[in-house]
Amino acid sequence: SWTGNALDEKIPLLRSAEAIDNEGKRLLKNLGLACDGVVPNIGLEQEFFFVPRDAYARRLDLQMTGRTVMGKQAPRGQEMCDHYMAGINQFALEAMKAIQHECYALGIPLRTRHREVAPNQYEFAPMFGYVTSQIDQNLMVMQIAEEVAARYNLACLMQEKPFQGINGSGKHNNWSLGTTDGVNLLNAVQINKATGNPEAFNAIISSIVSAVDKHGDLMRMAISAPGNDFRLGACEAPPAIVSTYLGTDLTAHLEKYMNGGDANYVPSVQMLSSGISAIAPFEVPSEDRNRTSPFPYGGHRFEFRAVGSSQNVSMVNTVLNTITAEAFSAYSDALESGKSPKDINMGLLKEHFKVVFNGNGYSEEWPDEATKRGVWRIDSAVEAMKTTSSDKNVALFEKMKVMSKTELEARENIMYVHYYGMVEMEALSMIDMIVQQIVPAMASAGLDTGALTGAAKSVQDKLAAVHHEGDDYKKAVLARELRLEVMMEARDVCDAAEASCPANLWPMATYKELLFLDSQQDGNGNTTVMGQY
């Protein structure tokens, strides 16, 4: 801005990359490795939905907000996992190939394309790369996907939870740190060999564990996209409780280490045999990542799975870089004061190991257990936003020279405005759909419309309360109540109406028409629709 404050996404991200570079080099030098630089690298798994564009054109909510604010479940969902395991729909595949072609022309290597779990859900993933270039490229991928999909009579939905009752979409943020000459700090064998210090990997991991424990509020804030309200907590999306999964192999090593065991960690592997002589046994890692954890260690990188599909992940990575840089700085301070790496590691692990959770993040017991442990649990996105400019977090960002108090307060306010602005659009779409479409359809079928009229009024009244509130934080709180309470009750009324209304009179595209490209397309890729429109 003209005052000198950074109000964009890129400058704080670049500052955080400088912080991790400075403190990473300092820490590695103290551990025995002099290097020219330490850089954050990421790989972003971009999930999205394709829906028929003619059906999309008959959904005001999808057009205005990117998600359905109502819609009765189809008789079929993702129960059979048949969408995930099948070949890509031929017309969706042509669209994906065209998107990849456009991206390759711009130097963006979308290396992977595949189906995802939910009907009509797909994913692209690029090659790993430097954090700022990967974020720039991902934003371009999102725009190109939306533009190119239209050529194929498809609409590309990037919102986190377009449809109720099936998986939402994430942008899994695979994050790692490496030296400029190729040593991965999260690869135990590489970093211990490069430093000549068996304590090096333990130092990296204990620092990151401490950062997650101390600053889980910031990690939760960074994923507070409005669409994540409906996504987090089930269907392959982790809960809003910030913990980290290290896996049984690494966890067992660290537990033994804390009790005086060997410092050197060598990841174990296992041999798998198919039982067929034509296929030789092959080596695999000892375990997979935990899909119910928001921040699992996957071997050589951490995967921030809680990130939403529509997000610009600059803030996500600014947070990861900054909290890690601070942890590295504190570690180097301790080393330079004369403490041994082993003593520092053991102290950090014993204090912060409570944030390690290798269990089922969907279980009913975990929220209560997390609260008992003192792990960060912030259920409300709005309350998570409020932590942005807390005293602790202002001190963190100012210490690492990433953001000032003024810059943090500005971002907090913008998040509130973005949140209640999105809810307002959803509420107005719902009111229009009820009053202008559903009520006339039900009346023409001779069915009662009293409950629908009442539902529209309840949404309108709560929206008026949001409009009348002057404070942005309080507006966001009221908007969250509107969205998660009043509008959900209104949705139940609308979905019940859909269930009772004759199909030929229902005025908008249904989940059956939106979600099953494989069933709805003819040989030319055109979709067959039901009803009269």
Short mmCIF file of C-alpha atoms in Angstrom, two decimals:
data_model
loop_
_atom_site.label_atom_id
_atom_site.label_comp_id
_atom_site.label_asym_id
_atom_site.label_seq_id
_atom_site.Cartn_x
_atom_site.Cartn_y
_atom_site.Cartn_z
CA SER A 1 0.00 0.00 0.00
CA TRP A 2 1.06 3.64 -0.22
CA THR A 3 1.76 3.52 3.55
CA GLY A 4 4.38 0.82 3.03
CA ASN A 5 2.35 -2.01 4.55
CA ALA A 6 2.19 -5.28 2.65
CA LEU A 7 -1.46 -5.93 1.87
CA ASP A 8 -0.86 -8.58 -0.79
CA GLU A 9 -0.28 -12.33 -0.43
CA LYS A 10 3.16 -12.54 -2.06
CA ILE A 11 5.34 -10.22 0.03
CA PRO A 12 4.69 -11.95 3.40
CA LEU A 13 5.26 -15.30 1.67
CA LEU A 14 8.62 -14.14 0.32
CA ARG A 15 9.53 -12.72 3.72
CA SER A 16 8.71 -16.07 5.33
CA ALA A 17 10.86 -17.86 2.76
CA GLU A 18 13.73 -15.56 3.69
CA ALA A 19 13.14 -16.31 7.36
CA ILE A 20 13.30 -20.06 6.79
CA ASP A 21 16.39 -19.58 4.63
CA ASN A 22 18.22 -17.57 7.29
CA GLU A 23 17.25 -19.72 10.25
CA GLY A 24 17.59 -22.96 8.31
CA LYS A 25 21.17 -22.17 7.27
CA ARG A 26 21.97 -21.13 10.83
CA LEU A 27 20.58 -24.34 12.31
CA LEU A 28 22.28 -26.61 9.77
CA LYS A 29 25.62 -24.87 10.33
CA ASN A 30 25.23 -25.49 14.06
CA LEU A 31 24.48 -29.15 13.32
CA GLY A 32 27.50 -29.56 11.03
CA LEU A 33 26.39 -28.60 7.50
CA ALA A 34 27.32 -25.32 5.85
CA CYS A 35 25.03 -24.66 2.89
CA ASP A 36 24.20 -21.78 0.58
CA GLY A 37 20.49 -21.79 1.28
CA VAL A 38 17.39 -23.54 2.61
CA VAL A 39 14.20 -23.32 0.57
CA PRO A 40 10.58 -24.37 1.19
CA ASN A 41 9.22 -26.64 -1.54
CA ILE A 42 5.61 -27.66 -2.05
CA GLY A 43 3.45 -29.87 -4.21
CA LEU A 44 -0.25 -29.01 -4.41
CA GLU A 45 -2.90 -31.66 -5.08
CA GLN A 46 -5.78 -29.73 -6.65
CA GLU A 47 -9.18 -31.41 -6.33
CA PHE A 48 -12.30 -30.21 -8.16
CA PHE A 49 -15.63 -31.29 -9.61
CA PHE A 50 -16.81 -31.35 -13.21
CA VAL A 51 -20.58 -30.98 -13.68
CA PRO A 52 -22.63 -30.72 -16.90
CA ARG A 53 -22.80 -27.08 -17.87
CA ASP A 54 -26.45 -27.24 -18.84
CA ALA A 55 -27.32 -28.54 -15.36
CA TYR A 56 -25.00 -25.94 -13.80
CA ALA A 57 -26.93 -23.23 -15.68
CA ARG A 58 -30.08 -24.34 -13.87
CA ARG A 59 -28.56 -23.94 -10.38
CA LEU A 60 -28.50 -20.34 -9.18
CA ASP A 61 -26.56 -21.35 -6.05
CA LEU A 62 -23.75 -23.02 -8.02
CA GLN A 63 -23.49 -20.08 -10.39
CA MET A 64 -23.43 -17.45 -7.65
CA THR A 65 -21.51 -19.21 -4.86
CA GLY A 66 -19.92 -22.41 -6.13
CA ARG A 67 -21.88 -24.72 -3.84
CA THR A 68 -25.41 -26.08 -3.54
CA VAL A 69 -27.32 -24.56 -0.64
CA MET A 70 -30.01 -27.22 -1.07
CA GLY A 71 -30.41 -30.56 -2.80
CA LYS A 72 -31.82 -33.96 -1.91
CA GLN A 73 -29.30 -36.78 -1.94
CA ALA A 74 -29.30 -38.97 -5.05
CA PRO A 75 -30.06 -42.67 -4.54
CA ARG A 76 -26.40 -43.32 -5.27
CA GLY A 77 -23.34 -41.53 -3.93
CA GLN A 78 -19.80 -42.80 -3.41
CA GLU A 79 -20.75 -45.99 -1.56
CA MET A 80 -19.11 -48.38 -4.01
CA CYS A 81 -15.87 -46.39 -4.54
CA ASP A 82 -16.50 -47.07 -8.23
CA HIS A 83 -15.74 -43.51 -9.31
CA TYR A 84 -12.32 -43.56 -7.63
CA MET A 85 -11.28 -46.87 -9.15
CA ALA A 86 -12.68 -46.43 -12.68
CA GLY A 87 -11.09 -44.97 -15.77
CA ILE A 88 -11.63 -41.25 -16.33
CA ASN A 89 -14.89 -40.38 -18.10
CA GLN A 90 -14.00 -39.90 -21.78
CA PHE A 91 -15.31 -36.34 -21.99
CA ALA A 92 -13.86 -35.32 -18.65
CA LEU A 93 -10.57 -36.81 -19.85
CA GLU A 94 -10.60 -34.68 -22.99
CA ALA A 95 -11.18 -31.58 -20.86
CA MET A 96 -8.35 -32.56 -18.51
CA LYS A 97 -5.98 -33.16 -21.41
CA ALA A 98 -6.84 -29.74 -22.81
CA ILE A 99 -6.22 -28.13 -19.42
CA GLN A 100 -2.86 -29.88 -19.17
CA HIS A 101 -1.96 -28.73 -22.68
CA GLU A 102 -2.75 -25.10 -21.85
CA CYS A 103 -0.71 -25.40 -18.66
CA TYR A 104 2.27 -27.03 -20.37
CA ALA A 105 2.31 -24.15 -22.85
CA LEU A 106 2.89 -21.86 -19.86
CA GLY A 107 5.56 -24.11 -18.34
CA ILE A 108 3.29 -25.63 -15.71
CA PRO A 109 3.92 -29.39 -15.43
CA LEU A 110 0.64 -30.99 -14.34
CA ARG A 111 2.12 -34.43 -14.00
CA THR A 112 -0.82 -36.32 -12.53
CA ARG A 113 -4.50 -36.54 -13.40
CA HIS A 114 -6.99 -38.97 -11.93
CA ARG A 115 -10.48 -39.48 -10.60
CA GLU A 116 -11.22 -38.78 -6.95
CA VAL A 117 -13.64 -40.47 -4.55
CA ALA A 118 -16.88 -38.54 -5.10
CA PRO A 119 -18.89 -38.76 -8.32
CA ASN A 120 -17.59 -36.25 -10.88
CA GLN A 121 -14.60 -35.39 -8.67
CA TYR A 122 -11.11 -35.23 -10.18
CA GLU A 123 -7.59 -34.13 -9.30
CA PHE A 124 -4.48 -32.62 -10.86
CA ALA A 125 -1.07 -32.64 -9.20
CA PRO A 126 2.13 -30.93 -10.42
CA MET A 127 5.76 -31.72 -9.82
CA PHE A 128 7.24 -30.47 -6.54
CA GLY A 129 8.80 -27.02 -6.72
CA TYR A 130 9.74 -23.80 -4.97
CA VAL A 131 6.91 -22.45 -2.88
CA THR A 132 6.26 -19.12 -4.59
CA SER A 133 6.36 -20.43 -8.15
CA GLN A 134 4.13 -23.37 -7.23
CA ILE A 135 1.51 -21.06 -5.73
CA ASP A 136 1.58 -18.77 -8.78
CA GLN A 137 1.19 -21.78 -11.05
CA ASN A 138 -1.65 -23.24 -8.99
CA LEU A 139 -3.64 -20.02 -9.27
CA MET A 140 -3.18 -20.16 -13.02
CA VAL A 141 -4.24 -23.83 -13.09
CA MET A 142 -7.48 -22.97 -11.28
CA GLN A 143 -8.32 -20.22 -13.77
CA ILE A 144 -7.38 -22.31 -16.81
CA ALA A 145 -9.43 -25.28 -15.56
CA GLU A 146 -12.55 -23.14 -15.19
CA GLU A 147 -12.10 -21.54 -18.61
CA VAL A 148 -11.23 -24.69 -20.55
CA ALA A 149 -14.00 -26.79 -18.93
CA ALA A 150 -16.60 -24.54 -20.58
CA ARG A 151 -15.34 -25.62 -24.03
CA TYR A 152 -16.40 -29.15 -23.16
CA ASN A 153 -19.86 -28.25 -21.85
CA LEU A 154 -18.62 -28.68 -18.30
CA ALA A 155 -18.40 -26.40 -15.28
CA CYS A 156 -15.36 -26.79 -13.05
CA LEU A 157 -16.17 -26.31 -9.35
CA MET A 158 -13.27 -25.39 -7.05
CA GLN A 159 -15.36 -24.79 -3.92
CA GLU A 160 -14.56 -26.98 -0.91
CA LYS A 161 -18.00 -28.57 -0.46
CA PRO A 162 -20.22 -28.12 -3.52
CA PHE A 163 -22.45 -31.06 -2.58
CA GLN A 164 -23.73 -32.34 0.73
CA GLY A 165 -23.25 -35.98 1.66
CA ILE A 166 -20.18 -36.77 -0.45
CA ASN A 167 -16.51 -35.83 -0.29
CA GLY A 168 -15.47 -32.23 -0.51
CA SER A 169 -12.38 -30.97 -2.30
CA GLY A 170 -9.05 -30.06 -0.77
CA LYS A 171 -5.74 -28.69 -1.96
CA HIS A 172 -3.33 -30.94 -0.09
CA ASN A 173 -0.25 -28.83 0.60
CA ASN A 174 2.76 -31.17 0.59
CA TRP A 175 5.52 -29.13 2.25
CA SER A 176 9.19 -29.85 2.72
CA LEU A 177 12.48 -28.06 3.21
CA GLY A 178 15.64 -28.57 1.20
CA THR A 179 19.08 -27.10 0.78
CA THR A 180 19.84 -25.41 -2.52
CA ASP A 181 22.11 -28.33 -3.43
CA GLY A 182 19.40 -30.93 -2.92
CA VAL A 183 19.49 -32.24 0.65
CA ASN A 184 15.97 -32.81 1.99
CA LEU A 185 15.78 -31.78 5.65
CA LEU A 186 12.84 -34.17 6.18
CA ASN A 187 14.70 -37.17 4.76
CA ALA A 188 16.34 -38.76 7.80
CA VAL A 189 19.04 -40.62 5.90
CA GLN A 190 19.98 -37.63 3.73
CA ILE A 191 20.14 -34.98 6.44
CA ASN A 192 21.99 -37.14 8.95
CA LYS A 193 24.54 -38.12 6.31
CA ALA A 194 24.98 -34.55 5.03
CA THR A 195 25.54 -33.13 8.52
CA GLY A 196 27.47 -36.13 9.82
CA ASN A 197 25.27 -35.76 12.88
CA PRO A 198 22.78 -38.48 13.93
CA GLU A 199 20.89 -35.86 15.95
CA ALA A 200 20.11 -33.69 12.90
CA PHE A 201 16.85 -35.31 11.80
CA ASN A 202 15.63 -35.47 15.39
CA ALA A 203 16.39 -31.75 15.66
CA ILE A 204 14.32 -30.96 12.56
CA ILE A 205 11.36 -33.10 13.63
CA SER A 206 11.35 -31.93 17.26
CA SER A 207 11.42 -28.32 16.07
CA ILE A 208 8.46 -28.84 13.73
CA VAL A 209 6.49 -30.75 16.39
CA SER A 210 7.05 -27.85 18.78
CA ALA A 211 5.95 -25.35 16.14
CA VAL A 212 2.69 -27.23 15.46
CA ASP A 213 1.96 -27.46 19.18
CA LYS A 214 2.66 -23.79 19.88
CA HIS A 215 1.04 -22.34 16.79
CA GLY A 216 -1.78 -24.68 15.89
CA ASP A 217 -4.08 -21.66 16.13
CA LEU A 218 -2.31 -20.08 13.16
CA MET A 219 -2.47 -23.30 11.17
CA ARG A 220 -6.22 -23.41 11.86
CA MET A 221 -6.55 -19.75 10.86
CA ALA A 222 -4.74 -20.40 7.60
CA ILE A 223 -7.34 -22.98 6.50
CA SER A 224 -10.39 -20.89 7.45
CA ALA A 225 -11.75 -20.69 3.92
CA PRO A 226 -15.54 -20.31 4.06
CA GLY A 227 -16.02 -23.59 2.20
CA ASN A 228 -14.09 -25.51 4.83
CA ASP A 229 -17.01 -24.96 7.25
CA PHE A 230 -18.70 -27.94 5.62
CA ARG A 231 -15.66 -30.00 4.60
CA LEU A 232 -13.52 -30.50 7.69
CA GLY A 233 -14.11 -33.52 9.87
CA ALA A 234 -15.20 -36.38 7.58
CA CYS A 235 -15.09 -37.88 4.08
CA GLU A 236 -11.26 -37.89 3.84
CA ALA A 237 -11.02 -34.34 5.23
CA PRO A 238 -9.26 -33.99 8.60
CA PRO A 239 -10.89 -32.38 11.63
CA ALA A 240 -10.45 -28.77 12.75
CA ILE A 241 -8.20 -30.00 15.57
CA VAL A 242 -4.56 -29.30 14.76
CA SER A 243 -2.35 -32.29 15.43
CA THR A 244 0.36 -34.09 13.52
CA TYR A 245 0.67 -37.75 12.57
CA LEU A 246 4.19 -39.18 12.58
CA GLY A 247 3.32 -42.83 12.01
CA THR A 248 4.11 -45.80 14.22
CA ASP A 249 7.66 -46.21 12.87
CA LEU A 250 8.90 -42.66 13.52
CA THR A 251 6.82 -42.34 16.70
CA ALA A 252 8.33 -45.54 18.12
CA HIS A 253 11.81 -44.23 17.33
CA LEU A 254 11.16 -40.90 19.05
CA GLU A 255 9.62 -42.55 22.11
CA LYS A 256 12.64 -44.81 22.49
CA TYR A 257 14.92 -41.84 21.89
CA MET A 258 13.22 -39.83 24.64
CA ASN A 259 13.95 -42.74 26.98
CA GLY A 260 17.63 -42.90 26.12
CA GLY A 261 17.53 -44.89 22.89
CA ASP A 262 19.64 -44.56 19.75
CA ALA A 263 19.59 -41.14 18.05
CA ASN A 264 19.97 -42.35 14.48
CA TYR A 265 16.66 -42.95 12.70
CA VAL A 266 16.56 -45.21 9.68
CA PRO A 267 13.04 -45.60 8.29
CA SER A 268 12.03 -49.23 8.09
CA VAL A 269 10.66 -50.86 4.97
CA GLN A 270 8.75 -54.02 4.29
CA MET A 271 8.71 -56.49 1.45
CA LEU A 272 5.39 -57.27 -0.18
CA SER A 273 4.76 -60.46 -2.08
CA SER A 274 1.85 -60.96 -4.44
CA GLY A 275 2.13 -64.71 -4.14
CA ILE A 276 2.60 -64.90 -7.90
CA SER A 277 5.87 -66.17 -9.30
CA ALA A 278 5.71 -63.77 -12.26
CA ILE A 279 5.84 -60.75 -9.92
CA ALA A 280 8.93 -60.42 -7.75
CA PRO A 281 8.50 -59.22 -4.15
CA PHE A 282 8.88 -55.46 -3.92
CA GLU A 283 9.90 -53.00 -1.22
CA VAL A 284 7.49 -50.42 0.19
CA PRO A 285 7.66 -47.91 3.06
CA SER A 286 6.59 -49.25 6.42
CA GLU A 287 3.34 -47.28 6.41
CA ASP A 288 1.08 -44.90 4.55
CA ARG A 289 0.06 -41.42 5.71
CA ASN A 290 -3.00 -41.00 7.91
CA ARG A 291 -5.86 -39.47 5.90
CA THR A 292 -7.67 -38.32 9.05
CA SER A 293 -4.79 -36.13 10.26
CA PRO A 294 -4.56 -32.46 9.27
CA PHE A 295 -0.73 -32.52 9.10
CA PRO A 296 0.71 -36.02 8.64
CA TYR A 297 4.35 -36.82 8.02
CA GLY A 298 4.47 -38.84 4.82
CA GLY A 299 8.16 -39.60 4.59
CA HIS A 300 10.33 -36.71 3.30
CA ARG A 301 7.48 -34.17 3.61
CA PHE A 302 4.50 -33.08 5.69
CA GLU A 303 1.10 -32.99 4.02
CA PHE A 304 -1.22 -30.22 5.18
CA ARG A 305 -4.42 -32.05 4.21
CA ALA A 306 -6.83 -29.58 5.78
CA VAL A 307 -6.21 -26.87 3.16
CA GLY A 308 -9.28 -26.01 1.09
CA SER A 309 -9.46 -26.45 -2.69
CA SER A 310 -10.42 -22.84 -3.48
CA GLN A 311 -7.65 -21.28 -1.41
CA ASN A 312 -4.70 -19.22 -2.47
CA VAL A 313 -2.24 -21.08 -0.25
CA SER A 314 0.12 -18.15 0.30
CA MET A 315 -1.03 -17.65 3.89
CA VAL A 316 -0.89 -21.41 4.54
CA ASN A 317 2.77 -21.54 3.55
CA THR A 318 3.61 -18.20 5.14
CA VAL A 319 2.44 -19.71 8.42
CA LEU A 320 4.31 -23.01 7.95
CA ASN A 321 7.53 -21.21 7.02
CA THR A 322 7.29 -18.66 9.83
CA ILE A 323 6.47 -21.02 12.70
CA THR A 324 9.25 -23.37 11.56
CA ALA A 325 11.75 -20.54 11.20
CA GLU A 326 10.97 -19.43 14.75
CA ALA A 327 11.42 -22.99 16.01
CA PHE A 328 14.77 -23.24 14.22
CA SER A 329 15.81 -19.88 15.67
CA ALA A 330 14.98 -21.00 19.22
CA TYR A 331 16.88 -24.24 18.63
CA SER A 332 19.98 -22.40 17.42
CA ASP A 333 19.80 -20.03 20.40
CA ALA A 334 19.84 -23.04 22.71
CA LEU A 335 22.72 -24.68 20.84
CA GLU A 336 24.75 -21.47 20.85
CA SER A 337 24.18 -21.10 24.59
CA GLY A 338 25.95 -24.42 25.13
CA LYS A 339 23.17 -26.99 25.26
CA SER A 340 23.62 -30.30 23.45
CA PRO A 341 21.37 -31.34 20.55
CA LYS A 342 20.21 -34.38 22.48
CA ASP A 343 19.15 -32.34 25.50
CA ILE A 344 17.31 -29.83 23.29
CA ASN A 345 15.59 -32.57 21.29
CA MET A 346 14.46 -34.47 24.35
CA GLY A 347 13.21 -31.31 26.01
CA LEU A 348 11.18 -30.25 22.96
CA LEU A 349 9.72 -33.69 22.42
CA LYS A 350 8.72 -34.20 26.04
CA GLU A 351 7.04 -30.78 26.17
CA HIS A 352 5.26 -30.91 22.81
CA PHE A 353 4.70 -34.59 22.02
CA LYS A 354 1.06 -34.19 23.07
CA VAL A 355 0.37 -32.79 19.59
CA VAL A 356 1.32 -36.10 17.97
CA PHE A 357 -1.78 -38.19 17.29
CA ASN A 358 -1.61 -41.32 15.16
CA GLY A 359 -5.20 -42.43 15.73
CA ASN A 360 -8.48 -41.89 13.92
CA GLY A 361 -9.19 -38.16 13.65
CA TYR A 362 -12.84 -38.93 12.87
CA SER A 363 -13.46 -40.80 16.11
CA GLU A 364 -15.97 -39.41 18.60
CA GLU A 365 -13.37 -39.65 21.38
CA TRP A 366 -10.65 -37.55 19.72
CA PRO A 367 -12.15 -34.05 20.27
CA ASP A 368 -12.46 -34.63 24.01
CA GLU A 369 -9.02 -36.24 24.14
CA ALA A 370 -7.52 -33.30 22.23
CA THR A 371 -9.06 -30.87 24.70
CA LYS A 372 -7.60 -32.82 27.61
CA ARG A 373 -4.18 -32.80 25.99
CA GLY A 374 -4.32 -29.06 25.44
CA VAL A 375 -4.06 -29.37 21.66
CA TRP A 376 -5.39 -26.47 19.60
CA ARG A 377 -9.06 -27.06 18.82
CA ILE A 378 -10.96 -24.15 17.25
CA ASP A 379 -14.22 -25.39 15.77
CA SER A 380 -15.32 -22.03 14.40
CA ALA A 381 -13.51 -20.57 11.41
CA VAL A 382 -14.46 -17.09 12.61
CA GLU A 383 -12.85 -17.68 16.01
CA ALA A 384 -9.76 -19.01 14.23
CA MET A 385 -9.59 -15.79 12.21
CA LYS A 386 -9.66 -13.83 15.45
CA THR A 387 -6.34 -15.38 16.54
CA THR A 388 -4.52 -13.72 13.62
CA SER A 389 -3.59 -10.60 15.56
CA SER A 390 -3.31 -12.08 19.05
CA ASP A 391 -0.36 -10.88 21.11
CA LYS A 392 1.42 -14.23 20.66
CA ASN A 393 1.06 -14.17 16.91
CA VAL A 394 1.97 -10.52 16.48
CA ALA A 395 5.15 -11.21 18.46
CA LEU A 396 5.92 -14.23 16.25
CA PHE A 397 5.50 -12.48 12.90
CA GLU A 398 7.28 -9.32 14.00
CA LYS A 399 10.20 -11.29 15.44
CA MET A 400 10.64 -13.16 12.16
CA LYS A 401 10.15 -9.92 10.14
CA VAL A 402 7.26 -11.40 8.16
CA MET A 403 4.29 -9.18 9.10
CA SER A 404 3.62 -6.24 11.37
CA LYS A 405 0.70 -5.84 13.74
CA THR A 406 -0.97 -3.48 11.25
CA GLU A 407 -0.59 -6.00 8.43
CA LEU A 408 -2.01 -8.80 10.58
CA GLU A 409 -4.98 -6.72 11.70
CA ALA A 410 -5.74 -5.84 8.09
CA ARG A 411 -5.74 -9.51 7.11
CA GLU A 412 -7.97 -10.44 10.00
CA ASN A 413 -10.51 -7.81 8.98
CA ILE A 414 -10.40 -8.93 5.34
CA MET A 415 -11.09 -12.52 6.39
CA TYR A 416 -14.20 -11.42 8.30
CA VAL A 417 -15.47 -9.44 5.30
CA HIS A 418 -14.78 -12.32 2.93
CA TYR A 419 -16.59 -14.74 5.19
CA TYR A 420 -19.79 -12.80 5.74
CA GLY A 421 -19.80 -11.66 2.12
CA MET A 422 -19.81 -15.29 0.98
CA VAL A 423 -22.57 -16.20 3.42
CA GLU A 424 -24.65 -13.24 2.22
CA MET A 425 -24.46 -14.47 -1.38
CA GLU A 426 -25.47 -17.97 -0.30
CA ALA A 427 -28.40 -16.67 1.76
CA LEU A 428 -29.70 -14.44 -1.04
CA SER A 429 -29.41 -17.32 -3.52
CA MET A 430 -31.37 -19.56 -1.17
CA ILE A 431 -34.13 -16.98 -0.72
CA ASP A 432 -34.48 -16.46 -4.47
CA MET A 433 -34.54 -20.20 -5.16
CA ILE A 434 -37.25 -20.78 -2.56
CA VAL A 435 -39.46 -17.82 -3.44
CA GLN A 436 -39.04 -17.73 -7.21
CA GLN A 437 -38.65 -21.42 -8.02
CA ILE A 438 -39.65 -23.91 -5.34
CA VAL A 439 -42.80 -22.24 -4.00
CA PRO A 440 -44.34 -21.85 -7.49
CA ALA A 441 -43.44 -25.46 -8.37
CA MET A 442 -44.98 -26.82 -5.18
CA ALA A 443 -48.08 -24.66 -5.65
CA SER A 444 -48.53 -25.94 -9.18
CA ALA A 445 -48.36 -29.47 -7.80
CA GLY A 446 -51.06 -28.62 -5.25
CA LEU A 447 -48.65 -29.10 -2.33
CA ASP A 448 -48.37 -26.99 0.82
CA THR A 449 -45.87 -24.11 0.71
CA GLY A 450 -46.21 -22.76 4.25
CA ALA A 451 -43.00 -24.33 5.55
CA LEU A 452 -41.05 -23.05 2.56
CA THR A 453 -42.33 -19.49 3.01
CA GLY A 454 -41.40 -19.65 6.68
CA ALA A 455 -37.92 -20.97 5.85
CA ALA A 456 -37.28 -18.12 3.42
CA LYS A 457 -38.42 -15.59 6.03
CA SER A 458 -36.15 -17.05 8.71
CA VAL A 459 -33.15 -16.74 6.39
CA GLN A 460 -34.15 -13.20 5.44
CA ASP A 461 -34.58 -12.13 9.07
CA LYS A 462 -31.19 -13.51 10.13
CA LEU A 463 -29.53 -11.91 7.11
CA ALA A 464 -31.06 -8.58 8.13
CA ALA A 465 -29.45 -9.00 11.57
CA VAL A 466 -26.08 -9.51 9.85
CA HIS A 467 -26.59 -6.36 7.79
CA HIS A 468 -27.53 -4.27 10.84
CA GLU A 469 -24.40 -5.21 12.79
CA GLY A 470 -21.60 -2.67 12.39
CA ASP A 471 -18.62 -4.60 13.76
CA ASP A 472 -16.98 -6.91 11.20
CA TYR A 473 -16.11 -9.66 13.69
CA LYS A 474 -19.64 -9.69 15.09
CA LYS A 475 -21.06 -9.68 11.54
CA ALA A 476 -18.97 -12.78 10.76
CA VAL A 477 -20.20 -14.49 13.96
CA LEU A 478 -23.81 -13.80 13.01
CA ALA A 479 -23.15 -14.93 9.43
CA ARG A 480 -21.78 -18.23 10.71
CA GLU A 481 -24.95 -18.75 12.76
CA LEU A 482 -27.01 -17.93 9.67
CA ARG A 483 -25.07 -20.39 7.56
CA LEU A 484 -24.73 -23.34 9.92
CA GLU A 485 -28.01 -23.07 11.80
CA VAL A 486 -30.76 -21.09 10.05
CA MET A 487 -29.83 -22.03 6.49
CA MET A 488 -29.32 -25.69 7.37
CA GLU A 489 -32.84 -25.78 8.84
CA ALA A 490 -34.15 -24.11 5.70
CA ARG A 491 -32.27 -26.65 3.60
CA ASP A 492 -34.04 -29.49 5.34
CA VAL A 493 -37.38 -27.93 4.38
CA CYS A 494 -36.25 -27.49 0.75
CA ASP A 495 -34.92 -31.04 0.49
CA ALA A 496 -38.18 -32.41 1.90
CA ALA A 497 -40.04 -30.40 -0.73
CA GLU A 498 -37.88 -31.87 -3.47
CA ALA A 499 -38.63 -35.37 -2.19
CA SER A 500 -42.39 -34.76 -2.49
CA CYS A 501 -42.55 -32.70 -5.67
CA PRO A 502 -43.20 -34.49 -8.98
CA ALA A 503 -39.93 -34.71 -10.93
CA ASN A 504 -41.40 -33.03 -13.99
CA LEU A 505 -42.28 -29.95 -11.93
CA TRP A 506 -39.07 -29.58 -9.91
CA PRO A 507 -37.51 -26.33 -11.19
CA MET A 508 -33.78 -26.89 -10.83
CA ALA A 509 -31.11 -29.47 -11.65
CA THR A 510 -30.97 -32.25 -9.07
CA TYR A 511 -28.00 -34.08 -7.59
CA LYS A 512 -28.89 -36.97 -9.92
CA GLU A 513 -28.40 -34.70 -12.91
CA LEU A 514 -25.32 -32.88 -11.60
CA LEU A 515 -23.21 -35.74 -10.30
CA PHE A 516 -23.19 -38.60 -12.77
CA LEU A 517 -21.45 -37.74 -16.01
CA ASP A 518 -21.01 -41.44 -16.78
CA SER A 519 -24.78 -41.99 -16.69
CA GLN A 520 -25.98 -38.69 -18.15
CA GLN A 521 -23.89 -38.38 -21.31
CA ASP A 522 -24.72 -39.61 -24.77
CA GLY A 523 -22.14 -40.62 -27.35
CA ASN A 524 -21.42 -37.00 -28.23
CA GLY A 525 -20.87 -35.86 -24.64
CA ASN A 526 -24.25 -34.18 -24.35
CA THR A 527 -26.09 -34.66 -21.08
CA THR A 528 -29.61 -36.05 -20.88
CA VAL A 529 -31.78 -34.20 -18.39
CA MET A 530 -35.05 -34.95 -16.71
CA GLY A 531 -38.13 -32.80 -16.24
CA GLN A 532 -39.40 -29.66 -17.86
CA TYR A 533 -37.38 -26.45 -17.71
#
